[in-house]
JSON list of C-alpha atoms in Angstrom, two decimals:
[
{"chain": "R", "resi": 1, "resn": "MET", "atom": "CA", "xyz": [0.00, 0.00, 0.00]},
{"chain": "R", "resi": 2, "resn": "ARG", "atom": "CA", "xyz": [1.28, 3.45, -0.81]},
{"chain": "R", "resi": 3, "resn": "GLY", "atom": "CA", "xyz": [1.09, 6.31, 1.66]},
{"chain": "R", "resi": 4, "resn": "SER", "atom": "CA", "xyz": [0.20, 4.31, 4.75]},
{"chain": "R", "resi": 5, "resn": "VAL", "atom": "CA", "xyz": [-1.29, 6.66, 7.30]},
{"chain": "R", "resi": 6, "resn": "SER", "atom": "CA", "xyz": [0.25, 6.87, 10.72]},
{"chain": "R", "resi": 7, "resn": "LEU", "atom": "CA", "xyz": [-2.20, 8.48, 13.08]},
{"chain": "R", "resi": 8, "resn": "GLU", "atom": "CA", "xyz": [-0.96, 10.79, 15.80]},
{"chain": "R", "resi": 9, "resn": "PRO", "atom": "CA", "xyz": [-2.48, 10.88, 19.31]},
{"chain": "R", "resi": 10, "resn": "GLN", "atom": "CA", "xyz": [-4.34, 14.11, 18.49]},
{"chain": "R", "resi": 11, "resn": "ASP", "atom": "CA", "xyz": [-6.16, 12.13, 15.79]},
{"chain": "R", "resi": 12, "resn": "SER", "atom": "CA", "xyz": [-8.02, 10.16, 18.43]},
{"chain": "R", "resi": 13, "resn": "VAL", "atom": "CA", "xyz": [-11.75, 10.32, 17.88]},
{"chain": "R", "resi": 14, "resn": "THR", "atom": "CA", "xyz": [-12.80, 8.30, 20.90]},
{"chain": "R", "resi": 15, "resn": "SER", "atom": "CA", "xyz": [-15.16, 11.14, 21.80]},
{"chain": "R", "resi": 16, "resn": "GLY", "atom": "CA", "xyz": [-16.19, 12.02, 18.24]},
{"chain": "R", "resi": 17, "resn": "ARG", "atom": "CA", "xyz": [-17.78, 10.37, 15.28]},
{"chain": "R", "resi": 18, "resn": "VAL", "atom": "CA", "xyz": [-16.25, 9.00, 12.12]},
{"chain": "R", "resi": 19, "resn": "VAL", "atom": "CA", "xyz": [-17.95, 9.18, 8.74]},
{"chain": "R", "resi": 20, "resn": "VAL", "atom": "CA", "xyz": [-16.93, 6.85, 5.91]},
{"chain": "R", "resi": 21, "resn": "VAL", "atom": "CA", "xyz": [-18.10, 7.83, 2.43]},
{"chain": "R", "resi": 22, "resn": "CYS", "atom": "CA", "xyz": [-17.60, 5.32, -0.38]},
{"chain": "R", "resi": 23, "resn": "VAL", "atom": "CA", "xyz": [-17.79, 7.02, -3.77]},
{"chain": "R", "resi": 24, "resn": "GLY", "atom": "CA", "xyz": [-18.28, 5.57, -7.21]},
{"chain": "R", "resi": 25, "resn": "ASN", "atom": "CA", "xyz": [-20.62, 4.64, -9.99]},
{"chain": "R", "resi": 26, "resn": "ASP", "atom": "CA", "xyz": [-21.59, 1.01, -9.51]},
{"chain": "R", "resi": 27, "resn": "LEU", "atom": "CA", "xyz": [-22.24, 0.68, -13.27]},
{"chain": "R", "resi": 28, "resn": "VAL", "atom": "CA", "xyz": [-18.77, 1.74, -14.47]},
{"chain": "R", "resi": 29, "resn": "ALA", "atom": "CA", "xyz": [-15.79, -0.67, -14.48]},
{"chain": "R", "resi": 30, "resn": "ASP", "atom": "CA", "xyz": [-13.12, 0.54, -12.00]},
{"chain": "R", "resi": 31, "resn": "ASP", "atom": "CA", "xyz": [-15.27, 3.38, -10.67]},
{"chain": "R", "resi": 32, "resn": "ALA", "atom": "CA", "xyz": [-17.46, 0.73, -9.01]},
{"chain": "R", "resi": 33, "resn": "VAL", "atom": "CA", "xyz": [-14.71, -0.01, -6.47]},
{"chain": "R", "resi": 34, "resn": "GLY", "atom": "CA", "xyz": [-16.21, 2.45, -3.95]},
{"chain": "R", "resi": 35, "resn": "PHE", "atom": "CA", "xyz": [-19.54, 0.64, -4.16]},
{"chain": "R", "resi": 36, "resn": "GLU", "atom": "CA", "xyz": [-17.87, -2.74, -3.70]},
{"chain": "R", "resi": 37, "resn": "VAL", "atom": "CA", "xyz": [-15.95, -1.55, -0.63]},
{"chain": "R", "resi": 38, "resn": "TYR", "atom": "CA", "xyz": [-19.21, -0.13, 0.75]},
{"chain": "R", "resi": 39, "resn": "ARG", "atom": "CA", "xyz": [-20.93, -3.51, 0.28]},
{"chain": "R", "resi": 40, "resn": "ARG", "atom": "CA", "xyz": [-18.15, -5.29, 2.13]},
{"chain": "R", "resi": 41, "resn": "LEU", "atom": "CA", "xyz": [-18.18, -2.78, 4.98]},
{"chain": "R", "resi": 42, "resn": "THR", "atom": "CA", "xyz": [-21.92, -3.42, 5.46]},
{"chain": "R", "resi": 43, "resn": "GLU", "atom": "CA", "xyz": [-21.34, -7.17, 5.88]},
{"chain": "R", "resi": 44, "resn": "SER", "atom": "CA", "xyz": [-20.20, -6.87, 9.50]},
{"chain": "R", "resi": 45, "resn": "PRO", "atom": "CA", "xyz": [-20.73, -4.31, 12.24]},
{"chain": "R", "resi": 46, "resn": "LEU", "atom": "CA", "xyz": [-18.66, -1.15, 12.32]},
{"chain": "R", "resi": 47, "resn": "PRO", "atom": "CA", "xyz": [-17.35, 0.33, 15.58]},
{"chain": "R", "resi": 48, "resn": "PRO", "atom": "CA", "xyz": [-19.70, 2.56, 17.60]},
{"chain": "R", "resi": 49, "resn": "GLY", "atom": "CA", "xyz": [-19.83, 6.14, 16.35]},
{"chain": "R", "resi": 50, "resn": "VAL", "atom": "CA", "xyz": [-19.05, 5.22, 12.72]},
{"chain": "R", "resi": 51, "resn": "THR", "atom": "CA", "xyz": [-21.48, 6.24, 9.98]},
{"chain": "R", "resi": 52, "resn": "LEU", "atom": "CA", "xyz": [-21.19, 4.67, 6.53]},
{"chain": "R", "resi": 53, "resn": "HIS", "atom": "CA", "xyz": [-22.52, 6.21, 3.31]},
{"chain": "R", "resi": 54, "resn": "TYR", "atom": "CA", "xyz": [-22.48, 5.33, -0.37]},
{"chain": "R", "resi": 55, "resn": "ALA", "atom": "CA", "xyz": [-22.36, 8.24, -2.81]},
{"chain": "R", "resi": 56, "resn": "ALA", "atom": "CA", "xyz": [-22.62, 7.68, -6.55]},
{"chain": "R", "resi": 57, "resn": "VAL", "atom": "CA", "xyz": [-20.95, 11.06, -7.07]},
{"chain": "R", "resi": 58, "resn": "ALA", "atom": "CA", "xyz": [-18.81, 13.12, -4.77]},
{"chain": "R", "resi": 59, "resn": "GLY", "atom": "CA", "xyz": [-17.29, 16.52, -5.33]},
{"chain": "R", "resi": 60, "resn": "ILE", "atom": "CA", "xyz": [-18.79, 19.26, -3.20]},
{"chain": "R", "resi": 61, "resn": "ASP", "atom": "CA", "xyz": [-21.64, 16.87, -2.27]},
{"chain": "R", "resi": 62, "resn": "LEU", "atom": "CA", "xyz": [-19.25, 15.21, 0.20]},
{"chain": "R", "resi": 63, "resn": "LEU", "atom": "CA", "xyz": [-19.91, 18.14, 2.54]},
{"chain": "R", "resi": 64, "resn": "ASP", "atom": "CA", "xyz": [-23.55, 17.01, 2.80]},
{"chain": "R", "resi": 65, "resn": "TYR", "atom": "CA", "xyz": [-22.41, 14.00, 4.84]},
{"chain": "R", "resi": 66, "resn": "LEU", "atom": "CA", "xyz": [-20.86, 16.16, 7.56]},
{"chain": "R", "resi": 67, "resn": "THR", "atom": "CA", "xyz": [-22.75, 17.41, 10.59]},
{"chain": "R", "resi": 68, "resn": "GLY", "atom": "CA", "xyz": [-19.90, 19.11, 12.44]},
{"chain": "R", "resi": 69, "resn": "LYS", "atom": "CA", "xyz": [-19.85, 16.32, 15.04]},
{"chain": "R", "resi": 70, "resn": "GLU", "atom": "CA", "xyz": [-17.33, 14.17, 13.17]},
{"chain": "R", "resi": 71, "resn": "SER", "atom": "CA", "xyz": [-13.70, 14.09, 14.24]},
{"chain": "R", "resi": 72, "resn": "ALA", "atom": "CA", "xyz": [-12.66, 12.10, 11.17]},
{"chain": "R", "resi": 73, "resn": "MET", "atom": "CA", "xyz": [-13.78, 11.39, 7.64]},
{"chain": "R", "resi": 74, "resn": "ILE", "atom": "CA", "xyz": [-12.59, 8.54, 5.42]},
{"chain": "R", "resi": 75, "resn": "VAL", "atom": "CA", "xyz": [-13.34, 8.83, 1.70]},
{"chain": "R", "resi": 76, "resn": "VAL", "atom": "CA", "xyz": [-13.07, 5.72, -0.48]},
{"chain": "R", "resi": 77, "resn": "ASP", "atom": "CA", "xyz": [-12.84, 6.18, -4.23]},
{"chain": "R", "resi": 78, "resn": "ALA", "atom": "CA", "xyz": [-11.18, 5.08, -7.45]},
{"chain": "R", "resi": 79, "resn": "VAL", "atom": "CA", "xyz": [-8.31, 7.42, -8.32]},
{"chain": "R", "resi": 80, "resn": "GLN", "atom": "CA", "xyz": [-5.88, 8.11, -11.12]},
{"chain": "R", "resi": 81, "resn": "PHE", "atom": "CA", "xyz": [-2.60, 9.24, -9.56]},
{"chain": "R", "resi": 82, "resn": "GLY", "atom": "CA", "xyz": [-0.33, 7.48, -12.05]},
{"chain": "R", "resi": 83, "resn": "ALA", "atom": "CA", "xyz": [0.52, 4.43, -9.93]},
{"chain": "R", "resi": 84, "resn": "PRO", "atom": "CA", "xyz": [0.03, 0.84, -11.14]},
{"chain": "R", "resi": 85, "resn": "THR", "atom": "CA", "xyz": [-3.60, -0.25, -11.44]},
{"chain": "R", "resi": 86, "resn": "GLY", "atom": "CA", "xyz": [-4.86, -1.72, -8.16]},
{"chain": "R", "resi": 87, "resn": "THR", "atom": "CA", "xyz": [-2.48, 0.29, -5.95]},
{"chain": "R", "resi": 88, "resn": "ILE", "atom": "CA", "xyz": [-4.15, 1.23, -2.68]},
{"chain": "R", "resi": 89, "resn": "HIS", "atom": "CA", "xyz": [-3.37, 4.77, -1.58]},
{"chain": "R", "resi": 90, "resn": "ASN", "atom": "CA", "xyz": [-3.85, 5.70, 2.09]},
{"chain": "R", "resi": 91, "resn": "LEU", "atom": "CA", "xyz": [-3.41, 9.45, 2.22]},
{"chain": "R", "resi": 92, "resn": "ARG", "atom": "CA", "xyz": [-4.18, 12.28, 4.58]},
{"chain": "R", "resi": 93, "resn": "TRP", "atom": "CA", "xyz": [-5.89, 15.30, 3.09]},
{"chain": "R", "resi": 94, "resn": "ASP", "atom": "CA", "xyz": [-2.63, 17.27, 3.13]},
{"chain": "R", "resi": 95, "resn": "GLU", "atom": "CA", "xyz": [-0.84, 14.45, 1.26]},
{"chain": "R", "resi": 96, "resn": "LEU", "atom": "CA", "xyz": [-3.26, 14.38, -1.67]},
{"chain": "R", "resi": 97, "resn": "PRO", "atom": "CA", "xyz": [-1.67, 15.21, -5.01]},
{"chain": "R", "resi": 98, "resn": "ASP", "atom": "CA", "xyz": [-2.24, 18.75, -6.20]},
{"chain": "R", "resi": 99, "resn": "PHE", "atom": "CA", "xyz": [-3.02, 18.70, -9.89]},
{"chain": "R", "resi": 100, "resn": "GLY", "atom": "CA", "xyz": [-2.92, 22.49, -10.14]},
{"chain": "R", "resi": 101, "resn": "ALA", "atom": "CA", "xyz": [-5.52, 25.13, -10.71]},
{"chain": "R", "resi": 102, "resn": "GLY", "atom": "CA", "xyz": [-8.33, 23.98, -12.92]},
{"chain": "R", "resi": 103, "resn": "ALA", "atom": "CA", "xyz": [-7.77, 20.29, -12.30]},
{"chain": "R", "resi": 104, "resn": "ILE", "atom": "CA", "xyz": [-11.11, 18.56, -12.49]},
{"chain": "R", "resi": 105, "resn": "SER", "atom": "CA", "xyz": [-11.73, 15.00, -11.38]},
{"chain": "R", "resi": 106, "resn": "ALA", "atom": "CA", "xyz": [-14.30, 12.58, -12.74]},
{"chain": "R", "resi": 107, "resn": "HIS", "atom": "CA", "xyz": [-16.53, 13.91, -9.94]},
{"chain": "R", "resi": 108, "resn": "PHE", "atom": "CA", "xyz": [-16.03, 17.54, -11.05]},
{"chain": "R", "resi": 109, "resn": "ILE", "atom": "CA", "xyz": [-14.31, 18.79, -7.87]},
{"chain": "R", "resi": 110, "resn": "GLY", "atom": "CA", "xyz": [-11.72, 16.56, -6.25]},
{"chain": "R", "resi": 111, "resn": "LEU", "atom": "CA", "xyz": [-11.42, 15.69, -2.57]},
{"chain": "R", "resi": 112, "resn": "LYS", "atom": "CA", "xyz": [-8.61, 18.15, -1.95]},
{"chain": "R", "resi": 113, "resn": "GLU", "atom": "CA", "xyz": [-10.58, 21.03, -3.47]},
{"chain": "R", "resi": 114, "resn": "THR", "atom": "CA", "xyz": [-13.75, 19.99, -1.63]},
{"chain": "R", "resi": 115, "resn": "ILE", "atom": "CA", "xyz": [-12.00, 20.01, 1.75]},
{"chain": "R", "resi": 116, "resn": "ASP", "atom": "CA", "xyz": [-10.32, 23.34, 0.94]},
{"chain": "R", "resi": 117, "resn": "ILE", "atom": "CA", "xyz": [-13.69, 24.87, 0.05]},
{"chain": "R", "resi": 118, "resn": "GLY", "atom": "CA", "xyz": [-15.32, 23.32, 3.13]},
{"chain": "R", "resi": 119, "resn": "ARG", "atom": "CA", "xyz": [-12.59, 24.62, 5.45]},
{"chain": "R", "resi": 120, "resn": "PHE", "atom": "CA", "xyz": [-13.04, 28.08, 4.00]},
{"chain": "R", "resi": 121, "resn": "LEU", "atom": "CA", "xyz": [-16.85, 28.22, 3.90]},
{"chain": "R", "resi": 122, "resn": "TYR", "atom": "CA", "xyz": [-17.83, 25.85, 6.71]},
{"chain": "R", "resi": 123, "resn": "PRO", "atom": "CA", "xyz": [-14.85, 25.40, 9.04]},
{"chain": "R", "resi": 124, "resn": "GLU", "atom": "CA", "xyz": [-17.11, 24.07, 11.79]},
{"chain": "R", "resi": 125, "resn": "LEU", "atom": "CA", "xyz": [-18.13, 21.10, 9.59]},
{"chain": "R", "resi": 126, "resn": "ILE", "atom": "CA", "xyz": [-14.74, 19.79, 8.51]},
{"chain": "R", "resi": 127, "resn": "PRO", "atom": "CA", "xyz": [-13.26, 17.05, 10.70]},
{"chain": "R", "resi": 128, "resn": "THR", "atom": "CA", "xyz": [-9.73, 17.33, 12.01]},
{"chain": "R", "resi": 129, "resn": "THR", "atom": "CA", "xyz": [-8.72, 14.13, 10.23]},
{"chain": "R", "resi": 130, "resn": "VAL", "atom": "CA", "xyz": [-9.61, 13.51, 6.58]},
{"chain": "R", "resi": 131, "resn": "LEU", "atom": "CA", "xyz": [-8.25, 10.37, 4.92]},
{"chain": "R", "resi": 132, "resn": "LEU", "atom": "CA", "xyz": [-8.51, 9.03, 1.39]},
{"chain": "R", "resi": 133, "resn": "VAL", "atom": "CA", "xyz": [-8.38, 5.34, 0.69]},
{"chain": "R", "resi": 134, "resn": "GLY", "atom": "CA", "xyz": [-8.02, 5.46, -3.07]},
{"chain": "R", "resi": 135, "resn": "ILE", "atom": "CA", "xyz": [-7.72, 2.50, -5.39]},
{"chain": "R", "resi": 136, "resn": "GLU", "atom": "CA", "xyz": [-5.81, 3.22, -8.59]},
{"chain": "R", "resi": 137, "resn": "GLY", "atom": "CA", "xyz": [-8.05, 2.48, -11.56]},
{"chain": "R", "resi": 138, "resn": "ARG", "atom": "CA", "xyz": [-7.68, 2.63, -15.32]},
{"chain": "R", "resi": 139, "resn": "ARG", "atom": "CA", "xyz": [-11.02, 1.65, -16.84]},
{"chain": "R", "resi": 140, "resn": "PHE", "atom": "CA", "xyz": [-13.53, 4.46, -16.48]},
{"chain": "R", "resi": 141, "resn": "ASN", "atom": "CA", "xyz": [-15.16, 4.30, -19.91]},
{"chain": "R", "resi": 142, "resn": "GLN", "atom": "CA", "xyz": [-16.43, 0.73, -19.83]},
{"chain": "R", "resi": 143, "resn": "THR", "atom": "CA", "xyz": [-19.29, -1.08, -18.15]},
{"chain": "R", "resi": 144, "resn": "ARG", "atom": "CA", "xyz": [-19.12, -2.76, -14.79]},
{"chain": "R", "resi": 145, "resn": "ASP", "atom": "CA", "xyz": [-18.23, -6.20, -16.12]},
{"chain": "R", "resi": 146, "resn": "ALA", "atom": "CA", "xyz": [-14.92, -4.73, -17.38]},
{"chain": "R", "resi": 147, "resn": "MET", "atom": "CA", "xyz": [-13.52, -3.95, -13.91]},
{"chain": "R", "resi": 148, "resn": "SER", "atom": "CA", "xyz": [-9.73, -4.41, -13.96]},
{"chain": "R", "resi": 149, "resn": "SER", "atom": "CA", "xyz": [-8.63, -7.61, -12.26]},
{"chain": "R", "resi": 150, "resn": "GLU", "atom": "CA", "xyz": [-6.08, -5.58, -10.27]},
{"chain": "R", "resi": 151, "resn": "VAL", "atom": "CA", "xyz": [-8.82, -3.28, -8.96]},
{"chain": "R", "resi": 152, "resn": "ALA", "atom": "CA", "xyz": [-11.05, -6.24, -8.09]},
{"chain": "R", "resi": 153, "resn": "ALA", "atom": "CA", "xyz": [-8.14, -7.81, -6.19]},
{"chain": "R", "resi": 154, "resn": "ALA", "atom": "CA", "xyz": [-7.62, -4.57, -4.22]},
{"chain": "R", "resi": 155, "resn": "ILE", "atom": "CA", "xyz": [-11.18, -4.46, -2.82]},
{"chain": "R", "resi": 156, "resn": "GLU", "atom": "CA", "xyz": [-10.60, -6.80, 0.15]},
{"chain": "R", "resi": 157, "resn": "PRO", "atom": "CA", "xyz": [-7.25, -5.26, 1.19]},
{"chain": "R", "resi": 158, "resn": "ALA", "atom": "CA", "xyz": [-8.75, -1.75, 0.91]},
{"chain": "R", "resi": 159, "resn": "THR", "atom": "CA", "xyz": [-11.70, -2.81, 3.07]},
{"chain": "R", "resi": 160, "resn": "ALA", "atom": "CA", "xyz": [-9.28, -4.25, 5.65]},
{"chain": "R", "resi": 161, "resn": "SER", "atom": "CA", "xyz": [-7.29, -1.01, 5.55]},
{"chain": "R", "resi": 162, "resn": "ILE", "atom": "CA", "xyz": [-10.44, 1.01, 6.31]},
{"chain": "R", "resi": 163, "resn": "ARG", "atom": "CA", "xyz": [-11.34, -1.27, 9.22]},
{"chain": "R", "resi": 164, "resn": "ASN", "atom": "CA", "xyz": [-7.78, -0.83, 10.51]},
{"chain": "R", "resi": 165, "resn": "HIS", "atom": "CA", "xyz": [-8.08, 2.96, 10.22]},
{"chain": "R", "resi": 166, "resn": "LEU", "atom": "CA", "xyz": [-11.37, 2.84, 12.12]},
{"chain": "R", "resi": 167, "resn": "HIS", "atom": "CA", "xyz": [-9.85, 0.73, 14.87]},
{"chain": "R", "resi": 168, "resn": "THR", "atom": "CA", "xyz": [-6.82, 3.03, 15.13]},
{"chain": "R", "resi": 169, "resn": "LEU", "atom": "CA", "xyz": [-8.96, 6.16, 15.15]},
{"chain": "R", "resi": 170, "resn": "ARG", "atom": "CA", "xyz": [-11.30, 4.77, 17.81]},
{"chain": "R", "resi": 171, "resn": "GLN", "atom": "CA", "xyz": [-8.40, 3.62, 20.00]},
{"chain": "R", "resi": 172, "resn": "GLY", "atom": "CA", "xyz": [-6.53, 6.90, 19.67]},
{"chain": "R", "resi": 173, "resn": "ASN", "atom": "CA", "xyz": [-3.34, 5.18, 18.48]}
]
């Protein structure tokens, strides 16, 4: 996994909530990875204080999932950062690649831009800790049955990574 996140003690959310938002179009090849991770996360209980959402699109709409009571947010999505297909990226908000002014993602406004806008317009809503668990994809112009085998193979490890992040966040480690 690239960019493994090491959480500092101040990242403890034992007294706050965590929101996990899985993003992706379940009808489009590698973009369906967020939906698949969401499905797997629903198969067994999540720790107390964790809210799970599926969003077909993200961008600025990610802010709709925040109430101001969350101490952490984990966003799961297919990404294109230039790594090999199937690479799992675990990145803090401040580690996200900056593609420069005018960079537009498949969801119109990327996570980095969304958090920047949210911190400017609604600072009381944005959690202290924002993490991206991104799975490197390559097929975004084909139907669901064309999901890359590397992306499909990354679903279980990405789900385990999210559960590990949740455990670490809840324990304050």
